[in-house]
Backbone as a chain_set.jsonl record, in Angstrom:
{"seq": "MTAYWLAQGVGVIAFLIGITTFINRDERRFRLQLAVYSAIIGVHFS", "coords": {"N": [[0.809, -1.296, 0.141], [0.661, 1.977, -0.91], [1.576, 5.143, 0.179], [0.037, 7.182, -0.648], [-2.566, 5.898, -1.077], [-2.659, 5.459, 1.748], [-3.07, 7.675, 3.169], [-5.499, 8.418, 1.899], [-7.126, 6.329, 2.712], [-7.111, 7.035, 5.487], [-8.334, 9.622, 5.217], [-10.808, 9.077, 4.201], [-12.088, 7.646, 6.505], [-12.009, 9.595, 8.592], [-13.727, 11.254, 7.193], [-16.367, 10.051, 7.151], [-16.353, 9.697, 10.075], [-16.652, 12.172, 10.671], [-19.362, 13.095, 9.461], [-21.093, 11.339, 10.898], [-20.912, 12.449, 13.164], [-22.46, 14.53, 13.803], [-24.612, 13.139, 13.925], [-25.244, 12.362, 16.719], [-26.964, 12.883, 19.584], [-26.176, 13.124, 22.425], [-24.71, 15.168, 24.046], [-21.914, 14.714, 25.543], [-21.027, 12.164, 24.15], [-20.917, 13.23, 21.585], [-18.83, 15.322, 21.88], [-16.781, 13.421, 22.197], [-16.608, 12.282, 20.194], [-15.922, 14.179, 18.17], [-13.615, 15.241, 18.748], [-11.826, 12.914, 18.259], [-12.388, 12.698, 15.511], [-11.181, 15.056, 14.966], [-8.502, 14.614, 15.604], [-7.879, 12.49, 13.954], [-7.914, 13.658, 11.514], [-5.892, 15.593, 11.672], [-3.833, 13.561, 11.607], [-4.07, 12.923, 9.219], [-3.394, 15.017, 7.664], [-0.857, 15.361, 8.257]], "CA": [[0.145, -0.248, -0.031], [1.91, 3.303, -1.046], [1.49, 6.477, 1.377], [-1.105, 8.224, -1.095], [-3.71, 5.141, -0.576], [-2.964, 5.144, 3.249], [-3.523, 8.738, 3.169], [-6.903, 8.51, 1.403], [-8.044, 5.912, 3.47], [-7.33, 7.767, 6.673], [-9.357, 10.697, 5.011], [-12.459, 8.425, 4.354], [-12.218, 7.498, 7.717], [-12.224, 11.011, 8.911], [-14.991, 11.88, 6.628], [-17.142, 9.145, 7.863], [-16.582, 10.204, 11.653], [-17.435, 13.799, 10.718], [-20.522, 12.894, 9.176], [-21.751, 10.688, 12.073], [-20.637, 13.045, 14.588], [-23.621, 15.253, 14.142], [-26.044, 12.424, 14.012], [-25.548, 12.119, 17.969], [-27.881, 13.747, 20.261], [-25.6, 13.241, 23.408], [-23.326, 16.157, 24.014], [-20.673, 14.065, 25.732], [-20.536, 11.49, 22.933], [-20.487, 14.472, 20.342], [-17.535, 15.801, 21.88], [-15.742, 12.587, 22.122], [-16.478, 11.882, 18.464], [-15.452, 15.409, 17.486], [-12.315, 14.984, 19.265], [-11.566, 11.406, 17.466], [-12.399, 13.374, 14.406], [-9.913, 16.235, 14.887], [-7.117, 13.592, 15.724], [-7.666, 11.751, 12.641], [-7.732, 14.743, 10.587], [-4.489, 15.651, 12.085], [-2.753, 12.738, 11.231], [-4.282, 12.602, 7.638], [-2.661, 16.046, 6.932], [0.748, 15.303, 8.801]], "C": [[0.903, 1.39, -0.087], [0.98, 4.198, 0.102], [0.14, 7.033, 0.721], [-2.405, 7.171, -0.725], [-4.062, 5.089, 1.193], [-3.543, 6.517, 3.596], [-5.098, 9.194, 2.719], [-7.539, 7.688, 2.229], [-8.276, 6.456, 4.9], [-8.184, 8.891, 6.444], [-10.841, 9.988, 4.948], [-12.755, 8.225, 5.738], [-12.676, 8.69, 8.584], [-13.541, 11.424, 8.521], [-16.167, 11.101, 7.269], [-17.623, 9.429, 9.264], [-17.317, 11.43, 11.483], [-19.024, 13.44, 10.373], [-21.44, 12.39, 10.294], [-21.771, 11.085, 13.257], [-22.007, 14.04, 14.87], [-24.742, 14.419, 14.104], [-26.487, 12.261, 15.693], [-26.103, 12.965, 18.647], [-27.015, 13.804, 21.689], [-24.331, 13.757, 23.451], [-21.946, 15.522, 24.28], [-20.17, 13.036, 24.647], [-19.941, 12.325, 21.895], [-19.235, 15.022, 20.493], [-16.358, 14.838, 21.906], [-15.573, 12.309, 20.714], [-15.772, 13.092, 17.812], [-13.982, 15.512, 17.596], [-11.371, 13.878, 18.316], [-11.379, 12.013, 16.224], [-11.261, 14.112, 14.044], [-8.579, 15.508, 14.61], [-6.905, 13.037, 14.53], [-7.356, 12.701, 11.618], [-6.34, 15.433, 10.629], [-3.502, 14.818, 11.596], [-2.786, 12.442, 9.656], [-3.317, 13.826, 6.879], [-1.322, 16.252, 7.284], [1.386, 14.545, 7.37]], "O": [[1.66, 1.766, 0.808], [-0.059, 3.865, 0.672], [-0.799, 7.322, 1.463], [-3.292, 7.684, -0.042], [-5.118, 4.832, 1.77], [-4.529, 6.515, 4.334], [-5.704, 10.164, 3.173], [-8.614, 8.125, 2.641], [-9.371, 6.384, 5.457], [-8.849, 9.25, 7.416], [-11.819, 10.368, 5.591], [-13.813, 8.717, 6.132], [-13.724, 8.629, 9.226], [-14.374, 11.872, 9.31], [-16.927, 11.767, 7.972], [-18.792, 9.438, 9.649], [-18.389, 11.696, 12.028], [-19.832, 13.607, 11.287], [-22.469, 13.005, 10.573], [-22.312, 10.556, 14.227], [-22.473, 14.235, 15.993], [-25.854, 14.928, 14.244], [-27.654, 12.084, 16.041], [-25.747, 14.106, 18.351], [-27.281, 14.884, 22.216], [-23.254, 13.26, 23.125], [-20.988, 15.677, 23.522], [-18.994, 13.067, 24.286], [-18.81, 12.22, 21.42], [-18.517, 15.24, 19.517], [-15.198, 15.2, 21.708], [-14.482, 12.131, 20.171], [-15.019, 12.859, 16.867], [-13.246, 15.825, 16.66], [-10.306, 14.192, 17.783], [-10.251, 11.931, 15.738], [-10.52, 13.907, 13.083], [-7.79, 15.717, 13.688], [-5.781, 13.073, 14.029], [-6.441, 12.429, 10.842], [-5.774, 15.777, 9.592], [-2.422, 15.249, 11.193], [-1.895, 11.916, 8.988], [-2.681, 13.671, 5.837], [-0.64, 17.14, 6.773], [2.587, 14.285, 7.292]]}, "num_chains": 1, "name": "protein.A"}
């Protein structure tokens, strides 16, 4: 697997987490999922 496909895979995972973040009604779970999303985006762009 090349670095390009690895980065694309991480980006897709971050995208899916980002979409599902706003479905949550529980504020605690929302904050946790938003933190995970931010961490994955950070890894994606580093």
